[in-house]
Coordinates of N, CA and C and ligand atoms in Angstrom, one line a residue:
M108 N 116.4 131.7 108.1 CA 117.6 131.6 107.4 C 117.8 130.3 106.9
F109 N 117.6 129.3 107.8 CA 117.8 127.8 107.4 C 116.6 127.5 106.4
E110 N 115.4 127.9 106.6 CA 114.2 127.8 105.9 C 114.5 128.2 104.4
N111 N 115.1 129.4 104.3 CA 115.4 130.1 103.0 C 116.3 129.2 102.3
L112 N 117.3 128.9 102.9 CA 118.3 127.8 102.2 C 117.8 126.7 101.7
K113 N 116.8 126.1 102.4 CA 116.1 124.9 102.0 C 115.1 125.2 100.9
K114 N 114.6 126.4 100.9 CA 113.6 126.7 99.8 C 114.4 126.8 98.6
N115 N 115.7 127.5 98.6 CA 116.6 127.6 97.4 C 117.0 126.4 96.9
K116 N 117.3 125.4 97.8 CA 117.7 124.0 97.3 C 116.7 123.4 96.6
K117 N 115.5 123.4 97.1 CA 114.2 122.8 96.5 C 114.1 123.4 95.1
F118 N 114.1 124.8 95.0 CA 113.9 125.4 93.8 C 115.1 125.0 92.8
N119 N 116.2 124.9 93.1 CA 117.2 124.2 92.2 C 117.1 123.0 91.8
L120 N 116.4 122.2 92.8 CA 116.1 120.7 92.5 C 115.0 120.7 91.3
L121 N 114.1 121.4 91.6 CA 113.0 121.6 90.7 C 113.4 122.0 89.3
M122 N 114.3 123.1 89.4 CA 114.9 123.4 87.8 C 115.5 122.5 87.3
E123 N 116.5 121.5 88.0 CA 117.3 120.5 87.3 C 116.2 119.4 86.8
L124 N 115.3 119.2 87.5 CA 114.2 118.1 87.1 C 113.6 118.6 85.7
K125 N 113.2 119.9 85.6 CA 112.6 120.3 84.5 C 113.5 120.3 83.2
K126 N 114.9 120.7 83.6 CA 115.9 120.6 82.5 C 116.1 119.3 81.9
N127 N 115.8 118.5 82.8 CA 116.0 116.8 82.5 C 114.8 116.2 82.0
G128 N 113.9 116.8 81.5 CA 112.8 116.0 81.1 C 111.6 115.8 81.8
I129 N 111.5 116.5 82.9 CA 110.2 116.2 83.9 C 109.3 117.5 83.6
Y130 N 108.3 117.3 82.8 CA 107.3 118.4 82.3 C 106.0 118.2 83.0
D131 N 105.7 117.1 83.8 CA 104.3 116.9 84.3 C 104.1 117.7 85.5
K132 N 103.2 118.5 85.4 CA 103.0 119.7 86.6 C 102.6 118.9 87.8
A133 N 102.0 117.8 87.8 CA 101.4 117.2 89.0 C 102.8 116.5 89.6
V134 N 103.5 116.0 88.8 CA 104.7 115.2 89.4 C 105.5 116.4 90.1
L135 N 105.8 117.4 89.3 CA 106.7 118.4 89.8 C 106.1 119.0 91.3
N136 N 104.9 119.1 91.1 CA 104.2 119.7 92.3 C 104.5 118.8 93.7
V137 N 104.1 117.4 93.4 CA 104.3 116.7 94.6 C 105.8 116.6 95.1
I138 N 106.7 116.5 94.2 CA 108.2 116.7 94.5 C 108.3 117.9 95.2
E139 N 107.6 118.9 95.0 CA 107.9 120.2 95.6 C 107.3 120.3 97.1
V140 N 106.2 119.6 97.1 CA 105.6 119.9 98.7 C 105.9 118.7 99.5
V141 N 106.4 117.4 99.0 CA 106.8 116.3 99.9 C 108.2 116.6 100.4
D142 N 108.5 116.7 101.6 CA 109.6 117.0 102.3 C 110.4 115.6 102.4
R143 N 111.5 115.5 101.4 CA 112.3 114.2 101.4 C 113.1 114.0 102.8
S144 N 113.5 115.3 103.4 CA 114.2 114.9 104.6 C 113.6 114.1 105.7
L145 N 112.2 114.0 105.6 CA 111.5 113.0 106.6 C 111.9 111.6 106.4
F146 N 112.6 111.3 105.2 CA 112.6 109.9 105.0 C 114.1 109.4 105.0
V147 N 115.1 110.2 105.5 CA 116.3 110.0 105.7 C 116.8 110.3 107.1
D148 N 118.0 109.7 107.5 CA 118.6 109.9 108.9 C 118.8 111.3 109.1
E149 N 119.0 111.8 110.4 CA 119.3 113.0 111.0 C 120.4 113.6 110.1
N150 N 121.6 113.0 110.0 CA 122.8 113.3 109.4 C 122.8 113.6 107.8
L151 N 121.6 113.1 107.2 CA 121.6 113.2 105.9 C 120.5 114.3 105.4
K152 N 119.8 115.0 106.4 CA 118.6 115.7 106.1 C 119.0 116.9 105.2
Q153 N 120.4 117.5 105.5 CA 120.7 118.7 104.8 C 121.1 118.4 103.3
K154 N 120.9 117.1 102.9 CA 121.4 116.7 101.5 C 120.0 116.2 100.9
S155 N 119.1 116.3 101.5 CA 117.7 115.7 100.8 C 117.1 116.4 99.7
N156 N 117.6 117.6 99.5 CA 117.1 118.3 98.4 C 118.2 118.5 97.2
L157 N 119.1 117.6 97.4 CA 120.1 117.4 96.3 C 119.6 116.3 95.4
N158 N 120.1 116.3 94.1 CA 119.6 115.4 93.2 C 120.5 114.1 93.2
I159 N 120.6 113.6 94.3 CA 121.3 112.3 94.6 C 120.7 111.4 95.4
A160 N 121.0 109.9 95.0 CA 120.5 108.8 95.9 C 121.1 109.0 97.3
L161 N 120.3 108.5 98.3 CA 121.1 108.6 99.7 C 120.8 107.1 100.5
P162 N 121.9 107.0 101.3 CA 121.7 105.7 102.1 C 120.5 105.6 103.0
I163 N 119.8 104.5 103.2 CA 118.7 104.3 104.2 C 119.3 103.2 105.1
D164 N 118.4 102.6 106.0 CA 118.7 101.4 106.8 C 118.9 100.2 105.8
C165 N 119.5 99.1 106.4 CA 119.6 97.9 105.8 C 120.5 97.9 104.4
G166 N 121.5 98.9 104.3 CA 122.2 98.9 103.2 C 121.4 99.2 101.9
Q167 N 120.3 99.8 102.0 CA 119.4 100.3 100.8 C 119.6 101.7 100.6
T168 N 118.9 102.0 99.5 CA 119.0 103.6 99.1 C 117.6 104.1 98.8
I169 N 117.5 105.4 99.0 CA 116.5 106.0 98.6 C 116.9 106.7 97.3
S170 N 116.1 106.6 96.2 CA 116.5 107.0 94.9 C 116.9 108.4 94.6
Q171 N 117.4 108.5 93.5 CA 117.9 110.0 93.3 C 116.4 110.5 92.7
P172 N 116.1 111.9 93.2 CA 114.7 112.6 92.8 C 114.6 112.6 91.3
L173 N 115.5 112.9 90.5 CA 115.2 112.8 89.0 C 114.7 111.5 88.6
V174 N 115.2 110.4 89.1 CA 114.8 108.9 88.6 C 113.3 108.7 89.4
V175 N 113.0 109.1 90.6 CA 111.8 109.1 91.1 C 110.8 109.9 90.2
A176 N 111.1 111.0 89.8 CA 110.3 111.9 89.0 C 110.1 111.2 87.6
H177 N 111.0 110.6 87.2 CA 110.8 110.0 85.7 C 110.0 108.8 85.8
M178 N 110.2 108.0 87.0 CA 109.5 106.8 87.0 C 107.9 107.2 87.1
T179 N 107.8 108.3 88.0 CA 106.2 108.7 88.4 C 105.8 109.2 87.1
Q180 N 106.3 109.9 86.5 CA 105.8 110.6 85.2 C 105.5 109.5 84.2
S181 N 106.3 108.6 84.1 CA 106.2 107.4 83.1 C 105.1 106.7 83.3
L182 N 104.5 106.5 84.5 CA 103.5 105.7 85.1 C 102.0 106.4 84.5
N183 N 102.1 107.6 84.3 CA 100.9 108.1 83.6 C 99.8 107.9 84.7
L184 N 100.0 108.5 85.8 CA 98.8 108.4 87.0 C 97.7 109.3 87.0
N185 N 96.5 108.7 87.4 CA 95.6 109.5 87.9 C 94.9 108.9 89.0
K186 N 93.8 109.7 89.8 CA 93.4 109.3 91.0 C 92.3 108.0 91.0
K187 N 92.3 107.4 89.8 CA 91.4 106.2 89.6 C 92.1 105.0 89.8
L188 N 93.6 105.2 89.6 CA 94.4 103.9 89.4 C 95.0 103.3 90.8
R189 N 95.1 101.9 90.8 CA 95.7 101.0 91.8 C 97.2 100.8 91.4
V190 N 98.3 101.1 92.2 CA 99.4 100.9 91.9 C 100.2 99.7 92.9
L191 N 100.8 98.9 92.2 CA 101.8 98.0 93.3 C 103.0 98.5 93.1
E192 N 103.7 98.6 94.2 CA 105.1 99.2 94.2 C 106.0 98.0 94.9
I193 N 107.0 97.6 94.2 CA 108.1 96.5 94.8 C 109.3 97.3 95.4
G194 N 109.4 97.3 96.6 CA 110.6 97.9 97.3 C 110.2 99.1 98.0
T195 N 109.6 98.9 99.0 CA 109.0 100.2 99.9 C 110.2 101.0 100.4
G196 N 111.3 100.4 100.7 CA 112.4 101.0 101.4 C 112.0 102.2 102.2
S197 N 112.5 103.5 102.1 CA 112.0 104.4 103.1 C 110.6 104.9 103.0
G198 N 109.9 104.5 101.9 CA 108.5 104.9 101.8 C 108.4 106.3 101.1
Y199 N 109.5 106.9 100.6 CA 109.4 108.3 99.7 C 108.6 108.0 98.5
Q200 N 109.1 107.0 97.5 CA 108.3 106.7 96.4 C 106.7 106.5 96.6
S201 N 106.8 105.6 97.7 CA 105.3 105.3 97.9 C 104.3 106.4 98.2
Y202 N 105.0 107.5 99.0 CA 104.1 108.7 99.4 C 103.8 109.5 98.3
I203 N 104.8 109.7 97.4 CA 104.7 110.3 96.0 C 103.4 109.8 95.3
L204 N 103.7 108.4 95.1 CA 102.6 107.5 94.4 C 101.2 107.8 95.1
S205 N 101.1 107.7 96.5 CA 99.9 107.9 97.1 C 99.1 109.2 96.7
K206 N 99.8 110.3 96.4 CA 99.3 111.5 96.2 C 98.7 111.7 94.6
L207 N 99.1 110.8 93.9 CA 98.8 110.9 92.5 C 98.0 109.6 92.0
S208 N 97.7 108.7 92.9 CA 96.8 107.6 92.5 C 95.7 107.3 93.7
R209 N 95.0 106.2 93.5 CA 93.9 105.9 94.3 C 94.4 105.0 95.5
F210 N 95.0 104.0 95.1 CA 95.5 103.1 96.2 C 96.9 102.8 95.9
V211 N 97.9 102.5 96.9 CA 99.1 102.1 96.8 C 99.4 100.8 97.5
Y212 N 99.7 99.7 96.7 CA 100.1 98.5 97.4 C 101.5 98.2 97.5
T213 N 102.3 98.4 98.5 CA 103.8 98.4 98.6 C 104.3 97.1 99.3
V214 N 105.3 96.4 98.7 CA 105.8 95.3 99.3 C 107.4 95.5 99.6
E215 N 107.7 94.9 100.7 CA 109.2 95.1 101.1 C 109.7 93.9 101.7
R216 N 111.0 93.6 101.4 CA 111.5 92.1 102.0 C 112.1 92.3 103.5
Y217 N 112.5 93.6 103.9 CA 113.1 93.9 105.1 C 111.7 94.4 105.9
S218 N 111.6 93.4 107.1 CA 110.4 93.9 107.9 C 110.6 95.1 108.6
S219 N 112.0 95.5 109.0 CA 112.2 96.6 109.7 C 111.8 97.9 108.8
L220 N 112.2 97.9 107.5 CA 111.9 99.0 106.6 C 110.4 99.3 106.5
K221 N 109.8 97.9 106.4 CA 108.6 98.0 106.1 C 107.7 98.7 107.3
K222 N 108.3 98.4 108.6 CA 107.5 99.0 109.8 C 107.8 100.4 109.9
K223 N 109.1 100.9 109.5 CA 109.5 102.2 109.8 C 108.7 103.1 108.8
A224 N 108.6 102.6 107.4 CA 107.9 103.4 106.3 C 106.4 103.4 106.7
E225 N 105.8 102.3 107.1 CA 104.5 102.3 107.7 C 104.1 103.4 108.6
N226 N 104.9 103.3 109.8 CA 104.8 104.2 110.8 C 104.8 105.8 110.3
L227 N 105.9 106.0 109.5 CA 105.9 107.3 109.1 C 104.7 107.8 108.2
L228 N 104.5 106.9 107.2 CA 103.3 107.4 106.5 C 102.1 107.4 107.1
K229 N 101.8 106.8 108.1 CA 100.6 106.8 108.7 C 100.5 108.1 109.5
D230 N 101.7 108.5 110.1 CA 101.9 109.7 110.8 C 101.8 110.9 109.8
L231 N 102.0 110.7 108.5 CA 101.9 111.8 107.6 C 100.4 111.8 107.1
G232 N 99.5 110.9 107.5 CA 98.1 110.9 107.1 C 97.8 110.2 105.9
A233 N 98.8 109.5 105.4 CA 98.5 108.8 104.1 C 97.6 107.4 104.5
N234 N 96.4 107.5 104.1 CA 95.5 106.5 104.4 C 95.2 105.5 103.1
N235 N 95.8 105.8 102.0 CA 95.6 104.9 100.9 C 96.7 104.0 100.6
I236 N 97.5 103.8 101.5 CA 98.9 102.8 101.2 C 98.5 101.6 101.9
F237 N 98.8 100.4 101.3 CA 98.9 99.2 102.1 C 100.2 98.4 102.0
F238 N 100.5 98.1 103.1 CA 102.0 97.5 103.1 C 102.1 95.9 103.4
K239 N 103.2 95.4 102.8 CA 103.3 93.9 102.9 C 104.8 93.6 103.1
H240 N 105.1 92.6 104.0 CA 106.4 92.2 104.3 C 106.4 90.9 103.3
A241 N 107.1 90.8 102.2 CA 107.1 89.7 101.5 C 107.9 89.8 100.4
D242 N 108.2 88.7 99.6 CA 109.0 88.8 98.2 C 108.2 89.4 97.2
G243 N 108.6 90.7 96.9 CA 107.8 91.4 95.7 C 107.9 90.8 94.5
G244 N 108.9 90.0 94.4 CA 109.1 89.4 92.9 C 107.8 88.4 92.7
L245 N 107.1 88.2 93.7 CA 105.9 87.4 93.3 C 104.7 88.3 93.4
G246 N 105.0 89.6 93.4 CA 103.8 90.6 93.3 C 102.9 90.6 94.5
W247 N 101.6 90.8 94.2 CA 100.5 90.8 95.3 C 99.3 90.3 94.7
Q248 N 99.3 88.9 94.8 CA 98.3 88.1 94.0 C 97.1 88.3 94.5
E249 N 96.7 88.6 95.9 CA 95.3 88.7 96.3 C 94.8 90.1 95.9
Q250 N 95.7 91.0 95.6 CA 95.1 92.3 95.2 C 95.2 92.6 93.7
A251 N 95.8 91.7 92.8 CA 95.9 91.9 91.5 C 94.6 91.6 90.8
P252 N 94.3 92.2 89.6 CA 95.4 93.0 88.6 C 95.5 94.5 89.3
F253 N 96.7 94.9 88.8 CA 96.9 96.4 89.0 C 96.9 97.3 87.8
D254 N 96.7 98.3 88.0 CA 96.6 99.4 86.6 C 98.1 99.6 86.5
R255 N 99.0 99.8 87.4 CA 100.4 100.1 87.3 C 101.2 99.3 88.3
I256 N 102.5 99.2 87.7 CA 103.3 98.4 88.6 C 104.7 99.3 88.6
I257 N 105.5 99.6 89.9 CA 106.6 100.2 89.7 C 107.4 99.3 90.6
V258 N 108.7 98.8 90.1 CA 109.7 98.1 90.8 C 111.0 99.1 91.0
T259 N 111.3 99.2 92.4 CA 112.3 100.1 92.6 C 113.6 99.3 93.1
A260 N 113.9 98.1 92.5 CA 115.0 97.4 92.5 C 115.2 96.8 91.4
N261 N 116.7 96.4 91.0 CA 117.0 95.9 89.7 C 116.7 94.5 89.5
A262 N 116.1 94.1 88.4 CA 115.8 92.6 88.1 C 116.5 92.3 86.9
P263 N 116.9 90.9 86.9 CA 117.8 90.5 85.9 C 116.9 90.4 84.5
E264 N 115.6 90.3 84.6 CA 114.7 90.4 83.4 C 113.4 90.7 84.0
I265 N 112.6 91.1 82.8 CA 111.3 91.4 83.3 C 110.4 90.2 83.7
P266 N 109.8 90.4 85.0 CA 109.3 89.1 85.7 C 107.9 88.8 85.1
N267 N 107.7 87.6 84.6 CA 106.5 87.3 84.1 C 105.3 87.5 85.0
I268 N 105.6 87.0 86.4 CA 104.5 87.0 87.3 C 104.1 88.3 87.4
L269 N 104.9 89.5 87.5 CA 104.4 90.8 87.5 C 103.6 91.3 86.3
V270 N 104.1 90.8 85.0 CA 103.3 91.3 84.0 C 101.9 90.5 83.9
E271 N 101.7 89.3 84.5 CA 100.4 88.7 84.8 C 99.5 89.5 85.5
Q272 N 100.1 90.1 86.6 CA 99.3 90.8 87.7 C 99.1 92.4 87.2
L273 N 99.2 92.6 85.9 CA 99.0 94.1 85.3 C 97.7 93.8 84.4
V274 N 96.9 94.9 84.6 CA 95.6 94.8 83.5 C 96.0 95.0 82.3
N275 N 95.1 94.7 81.2 CA 95.4 95.0 79.9 C 95.5 96.4 79.8
E276 N 96.5 96.9 79.1 CA 96.7 98.4 78.8 C 97.5 98.9 80.1
G277 N 97.8 98.2 81.0 CA 98.8 98.7 82.0 C 100.0 98.8 81.9
I278 N 100.7 99.7 82.7 CA 102.1 100.1 82.7 C 102.8 99.6 83.8
M279 N 104.0 99.1 83.6 CA 104.9 98.7 84.6 C 106.3 99.5 84.3
I280 N 106.8 100.1 85.3 CA 108.3 100.7 85.1 C 109.3 99.8 85.9
I281 N 110.2 99.4 85.4 CA 111.2 98.6 86.1 C 112.7 98.6 85.4
P282 N 113.6 98.8 86.3 CA 115.0 98.6 86.1 C 115.4 97.2 85.6
V283 N 116.0 97.0 84.6 CA 116.5 95.7 84.2 C 117.9 95.8 83.5
G284 N 118.6 94.9 84.4 CA 120.2 94.7 83.8 C 120.8 93.6 84.7
D285 N 122.2 93.4 84.3 CA 123.0 92.4 84.9 C 123.6 92.8 86.3
D286 N 123.9 94.0 86.4 CA 124.7 94.3 87.5 C 124.3 95.9 87.9
Y287 N 125.4 96.4 88.6 CA 125.2 97.8 89.0 C 125.4 98.8 88.0
N288 N 126.3 98.5 86.8 CA 126.6 99.4 85.8 C 125.7 99.2 84.7
Q289 N 125.1 98.2 84.2 CA 124.2 98.0 83.1 C 122.8 97.7 83.3
Q290 N 122.3 98.9 83.8 CA 120.8 98.7 84.1 C 120.0 99.9 83.4
N291 N 119.1 99.4 82.7 CA 118.1 100.2 82.0 C 116.7 100.3 82.5
L292 N 116.2 101.5 82.7 CA 114.9 101.7 83.3 C 113.9 101.5 82.0
K293 N 113.0 100.5 82.2 CA 112.0 100.1 81.1 C 110.7 100.4 81.4
K294 N 110.1 100.8 80.4 CA 108.5 101.0 80.5 C 107.9 100.0 79.7
V295 N 107.0 99.0 80.3 CA 106.4 97.9 79.8 C 104.9 98.2 79.7
I296 N 104.4 98.0 78.5 CA 103.0 98.4 78.4 C 102.5 97.0 78.0
K297 N 101.4 96.5 78.7 CA 100.7 95.2 78.4 C 99.5 95.3 77.4
K298 N 99.7 94.7 76.2 CA 98.7 94.7 75.1 C 98.1 93.3 74.9
E299 N 97.1 93.0 75.4 CA 96.3 91.6 75.2 C 97.4 90.7 75.9
N300 N 98.0 89.7 75.1 CA 99.0 88.7 75.6 C 100.4 89.2 75.3
K301 N 100.6 90.4 74.9 CA 101.9 90.9 74.4 C 102.4 91.9 75.4
I302 N 103.6 92.1 75.4 CA 104.1 93.5 75.9 C 105.0 94.2 74.9
L303 N 104.9 95.6 75.1 CA 105.6 96.6 74.4 C 106.6 97.1 75.4
V304 N 107.8 97.2 74.9 CA 108.9 97.6 75.9 C 109.7 98.8 75.1
E305 N 109.9 99.8 76.2 CA 110.6 100.9 75.7 C 111.8 101.2 76.7
N306 N 113.0 101.5 76.3 CA 113.9 102.0 77.4 C 113.8 103.4 77.5
L307 N 113.9 103.7 78.9 CA 113.9 105.3 79.4 C 115.2 105.8 79.4
M308 N 116.0 105.2 80.4 CA 117.2 105.8 80.8 C 118.2 104.8 81.7
Q309 N 119.5 105.1 81.5 CA 120.4 104.3 82.4 C 120.3 104.5 83.9
V310 N 120.2 103.6 84.7 CA 120.0 104.0 86.1 C 120.9 102.9 87.0
R311 N 120.9 103.1 88.3 CA 121.5 102.3 89.1 C 120.9 102.1 90.3
F312 N 120.2 100.8 90.6 CA 119.5 100.5 91.7 C 120.0 99.3 92.4
V313 N 119.6 99.1 93.6 CA 120.1 98.0 94.5 C 119.2 96.6 93.7
P314 N 119.9 95.6 94.0 CA 119.1 94.5 93.5 C 117.8 94.0 93.9
L315 N 116.9 93.4 93.1 CA 115.7 92.9 93.5 C 116.2 91.4 94.0
V316 N 116.0 91.1 95.3 CA 116.6 89.7 95.7 C 115.3 89.0 96.0
E317 N 115.6 87.7 95.3 CA 114.6 86.8 95.3 C 114.6 85.9 96.5
G318 N 113.5 85.4 96.9 CA 113.3 84.3 98.0 C 113.5 85.0 99.3
K319 N 114.4 84.5 100.1 CA 114.3 84.7 101.6 C 114.1 86.1 102.1
L320 N 113.3 86.3 103.0 CA 113.1 87.5 103.6 C 113.8 88.0 105.0
H321 N 113.8 89.1 105.3 CA 114.7 89.5 106.4 C 113.9 90.3 107.4
K322 N 114.3 90.1 108.7 CA 113.4 90.6 109.8 C 113.6 92.3 109.8
Ligands
SAH512 N1 111.4 103.1 96.6 C1 112.2 103.0 97.8 C2 113.6 102.7 97.2 C3 114.2 101.6 97.9 S1 115.6 100.7 97.5 C4 112.4 104.5 98.4 O1 111.7 105.4 97.9 O2 113.1 104.7 99.3 C5 115.1 99.1 97.0 C6 114.2 98.5 98.0 O3 113.7 97.1 97.5 C7 114.9 98.1 99.1 O4 114.2 98.5 100.3 C8 115.0 96.6 99.2 O5 115.1 95.9 100.4 C9 113.7 96.1 98.4 N2 113.8 94.9 97.8 C10 114.6 94.3 97.3 N3 114.1 93.0 96.6 C11 113.1 92.9 97.1 C12 112.0 91.8 97.1 N4 112.2 90.7 96.2 N5 110.9 92.1 97.3 C13 110.5 93.2 98.1 N6 111.4 94.1 98.1 C14 112.6 94.0 97.7

C-alpha cells in the first residue's frame, strides 16, 4: 500500500518535471531511480517525492527536484566528464551527478554535512565521488581544471576563481543574485578567455558563504 503511494508520487513528480522543461531521458531516469527520502530526516521522508525544497541539518536545504533536474540537464553530462560541485549539503545532487559523469569533486563548508553525505554515499556504493571540507568559493585547485562546475548556493556574482578552474568550452551552472528574492540561475560557457552567460530561471538558494568554515 505504502509502496504504491510512493510510486504514484514519484510518477506525478516525473510528470511535473516533463511539463516544466525536463526532456533529457538520462536525467529523468536518475531522478526516477534515486530515492530522495534517503537524504532527508525521518519526519520529512513522506514529502521527499514532492517538488519542493526540504530542510537538512545546519539550517541548509536540499533543492527542489525541478531545480536539481534543470541544473543537471543544463550541464550536458556524459561519462567522460569530471564535475566540481560547490555545496555538498545532503549529497543528493552529488549522487545524481555521480551517475551521469566520470568523477564528482564536491566541497562543503560544514564538516558535519560533509561527513554525513560521505558516509551515506559510500553506503550507496558511489565510488566516483571525492569530498572536501573547505571554502568552495576557492574551487578545488589541486584537481582543476574541471569539465563542469555546479554551484548549489547563491553567489553575489560569477566567481572568477571558478571560471579559471573550468576547461575551455566548459560549462558552469550557478545561481547569482543579491538576496533570497532576486536570484537567477545562470549557465556560463567558457570560450577561450571569455564567458558566455545565459539566464535559465529564477531560483531561491541559501547563500554561498565566503571564508570561515564550520565544524
Ligand atoms: N547540493 C545540495 C544542496 C545544498 S544547499 C543537496 O543536494 O542537498 C547549499 C550548501 O552549500 C549548504 O550545505 C552550504 O553549507 C554549502 N555552502 C555554502 N557556502 C559554501 C562555501 N563557500 N563552500 C562550500 N559549501 C558552501
